[in-house]
XYZ file of C-alpha atoms in Angstrom:
223
model
C 106.362 92.507 110.861
C 108.306 89.512 110.403
C 105.470 87.307 108.022
C 106.353 88.400 104.605
C 109.283 86.339 102.594
C 110.556 86.008 99.074
C 109.757 83.070 97.076
C 110.929 82.378 93.579
C 108.586 82.443 90.539
C 107.897 86.073 90.071
C 105.425 87.523 87.316
C 108.138 88.399 84.478
C 111.832 88.002 84.345
C 113.142 90.367 83.016
C 110.886 92.939 83.697
C 109.985 94.301 80.349
C 110.233 98.180 80.586
C 113.725 98.370 82.290
C 115.187 94.630 81.470
C 115.807 94.217 85.296
C 116.820 90.812 86.122
C 113.588 89.567 88.438
C 114.246 86.316 90.175
C 112.066 86.372 93.370
C 108.578 87.814 94.546
C 107.130 88.557 97.959
C 104.671 86.181 99.715
C 102.990 88.530 102.296
C 101.839 85.115 104.131
C 98.469 85.757 105.206
C 97.239 83.624 107.642
C 94.040 84.868 108.579
C 91.645 88.436 109.089
C 93.846 89.038 111.929
C 96.913 88.006 110.876
C 98.947 88.791 107.647
C 102.238 90.179 106.330
C 102.825 93.820 106.004
C 106.077 96.240 105.958
C 106.294 99.893 106.822
C 108.713 102.536 104.444
C 109.597 105.344 106.782
C 108.391 108.825 104.656
C 111.829 110.209 104.958
C 111.902 113.695 103.898
C 107.942 113.698 103.087
C 108.956 112.335 99.409
C 105.675 109.766 99.732
C 103.435 112.503 100.605
C 101.806 113.430 96.979
C 99.954 116.396 98.297
C 98.351 117.561 95.025
C 100.816 116.344 92.912
C 99.989 113.832 90.058
C 101.451 110.133 90.980
C 101.317 106.640 89.656
C 101.494 103.186 91.785
C 102.072 100.245 89.665
C 102.312 96.570 91.322
C 102.084 92.976 90.181
C 99.734 90.929 92.368
C 99.231 87.106 92.804
C 95.894 86.750 95.354
C 95.416 83.295 96.996
C 91.689 84.327 97.626
C 89.295 86.587 96.207
C 87.155 89.155 97.894
C 83.491 89.362 98.233
C 81.266 92.245 100.181
C 80.503 90.183 103.057
C 82.214 91.976 105.833
C 85.150 94.700 105.989
C 87.641 91.600 106.377
C 87.131 91.287 102.683
C 89.369 94.647 101.944
C 92.651 93.989 100.871
C 95.159 96.900 101.301
C 97.790 97.442 98.757
C 99.046 100.356 100.424
C 98.085 103.141 102.975
C 99.677 106.167 103.894
C 99.041 107.864 106.790
C 100.122 108.038 110.705
C 100.137 105.010 112.655
C 96.899 104.481 114.805
C 94.941 106.877 112.781
C 91.554 106.828 110.991
C 90.983 106.721 107.377
C 90.112 110.183 107.616
C 93.562 111.002 107.600
C 94.629 109.188 104.965
C 97.456 110.686 102.148
C 96.277 107.810 99.943
C 95.203 104.116 100.324
C 94.797 101.863 97.320
C 92.515 98.542 97.476
C 93.411 95.755 95.032
C 90.099 94.411 96.246
C 87.378 96.689 97.752
C 85.458 94.434 99.708
C 83.222 96.326 101.566
C 84.529 99.837 101.672
C 82.148 102.871 101.241
C 83.990 106.541 100.207
C 81.986 109.531 99.988
C 81.638 111.045 98.200
C 82.658 107.946 95.598
C 83.197 108.457 92.049
C 83.264 105.665 89.502
C 81.333 102.793 89.911
C 78.576 103.174 92.386
C 76.383 100.010 92.094
C 77.047 96.193 91.380
C 80.075 96.017 93.826
C 81.408 92.197 93.735
C 83.910 93.471 96.446
C 86.997 92.694 93.729
C 87.143 96.127 92.444
C 89.857 98.754 92.316
C 89.837 101.529 94.446
C 91.843 104.642 95.651
C 90.944 106.792 98.549
C 91.941 110.053 100.276
C 91.419 111.669 103.613
C 90.254 114.980 104.561
C 90.899 115.066 108.111
C 87.477 114.613 108.888
C 86.168 112.537 106.768
C 87.352 110.247 103.736
C 86.665 110.103 99.512
C 87.759 108.069 96.613
C 87.074 106.684 93.375
C 85.950 103.212 92.709
C 87.335 101.262 89.301
C 84.901 98.813 87.272
C 88.383 96.820 86.751
C 88.680 94.086 89.336
C 90.959 90.993 89.839
C 88.560 88.097 89.289
C 91.146 85.183 89.454
C 94.057 84.181 91.202
C 96.755 84.753 88.461
C 99.903 87.247 88.282
C 98.293 90.724 87.010
C 99.947 94.101 86.760
C 97.499 96.921 88.753
C 98.454 100.366 88.286
C 96.505 103.330 89.427
C 97.497 106.981 88.127
C 95.973 110.203 89.850
C 96.224 113.308 87.395
C 95.104 116.470 89.274
C 95.542 118.338 85.896
C 92.728 116.630 84.409
C 90.680 115.398 87.603
C 91.085 111.578 86.586
C 91.890 108.627 87.867
C 93.243 105.782 85.351
C 93.224 102.602 86.261
C 94.909 99.455 84.894
C 95.056 96.143 84.990
C 97.135 94.269 82.827
C 96.454 95.755 79.339
C 92.935 97.344 80.254
C 92.417 100.801 81.176
C 89.819 102.678 82.722
C 89.646 106.545 83.011
C 87.326 107.943 85.702
C 86.578 111.604 86.418
C 86.382 113.182 89.775
C 85.726 116.310 91.429
C 88.246 117.814 93.774
C 87.599 117.514 97.318
C 89.808 118.328 100.220
C 93.107 116.231 100.601
C 95.387 115.862 103.503
C 99.292 114.949 103.499
C 101.127 113.662 106.432
C 104.634 112.456 107.470
C 102.994 109.010 108.304
C 104.894 105.688 106.977
C 103.744 104.137 103.876
C 102.498 100.626 104.709
C 102.343 97.663 101.987
C 100.445 94.511 102.404
C 98.181 95.709 105.078
C 95.997 98.517 106.789
C 95.878 99.832 110.810
C 93.058 101.320 111.992
C 92.729 103.936 114.857
C 93.390 102.117 117.916
C 96.742 100.332 116.263
C 95.072 96.940 114.921
C 96.508 95.664 112.084
C 93.933 94.495 109.370
C 92.707 93.987 106.040
C 95.750 92.362 104.542
C 96.805 91.445 100.801
C 95.986 87.891 100.777
C 99.104 86.806 98.378
C 102.296 87.849 96.592
C 103.323 91.284 95.223
C 106.122 91.966 93.484
C 108.145 95.206 91.718
C 105.995 97.842 93.667
C 106.650 101.027 91.966
C 105.202 104.476 92.889
C 105.863 107.585 90.763
C 105.498 111.232 90.702
C 103.476 111.903 88.022
C 101.295 110.430 85.520
C 103.299 107.129 84.014
C 102.504 106.947 80.438
C 100.672 103.602 79.480
C 103.613 102.831 77.733
C 105.987 103.571 80.129
C 104.400 100.907 82.515
C 106.881 98.391 84.060
C 105.010 95.669 81.587
C 105.376 97.499 78.669
C 108.765 96.836 76.412
C 110.371 100.557 76.189
C 109.673 102.370 72.797
């Protein structure tokens, strides 16, 4: 949407797993609850629609502000995958790097004592949505590698925050897929309003089919 811009000072150089040079990160240039940076990736050929397949999403994040549970504006949406101008019941998937006050039903994992800073993943059913909320949370303004691995074989989600990991079981609920774009850095609601932006910087976003082993995540040296 014209707001994000490249900045010097990435979290790592080179990237540990692949030794690729890394000289810049992306500042999403958040301004207010109504104005933040985002970009869309078209889902050409359905390559970003995961269906009932395993997948892993990982990214370095450096927030400028931490969330709480005071309002919906505190939700910081890393990625959403759904058609434009539809509600979250149409989600292929969504990941929050800060949950804010987002309530999913059913919700697996953490169910009380929320701070609004928890990692979270959500899915749509076509008529409602459900998800898994982690106890792991970004609680400072430093760079962190965040990862979410969805494992359909074992019915678990593995959340990662740097070198900390938490595996949470869930019960399978209906899930839908769609040809909507992948939005990075923000959320769009059913009326086409853009909101719930990441307030900070991201780097090295990677989405993989399959559950990426911990020792193959981007912040691990190759073994």
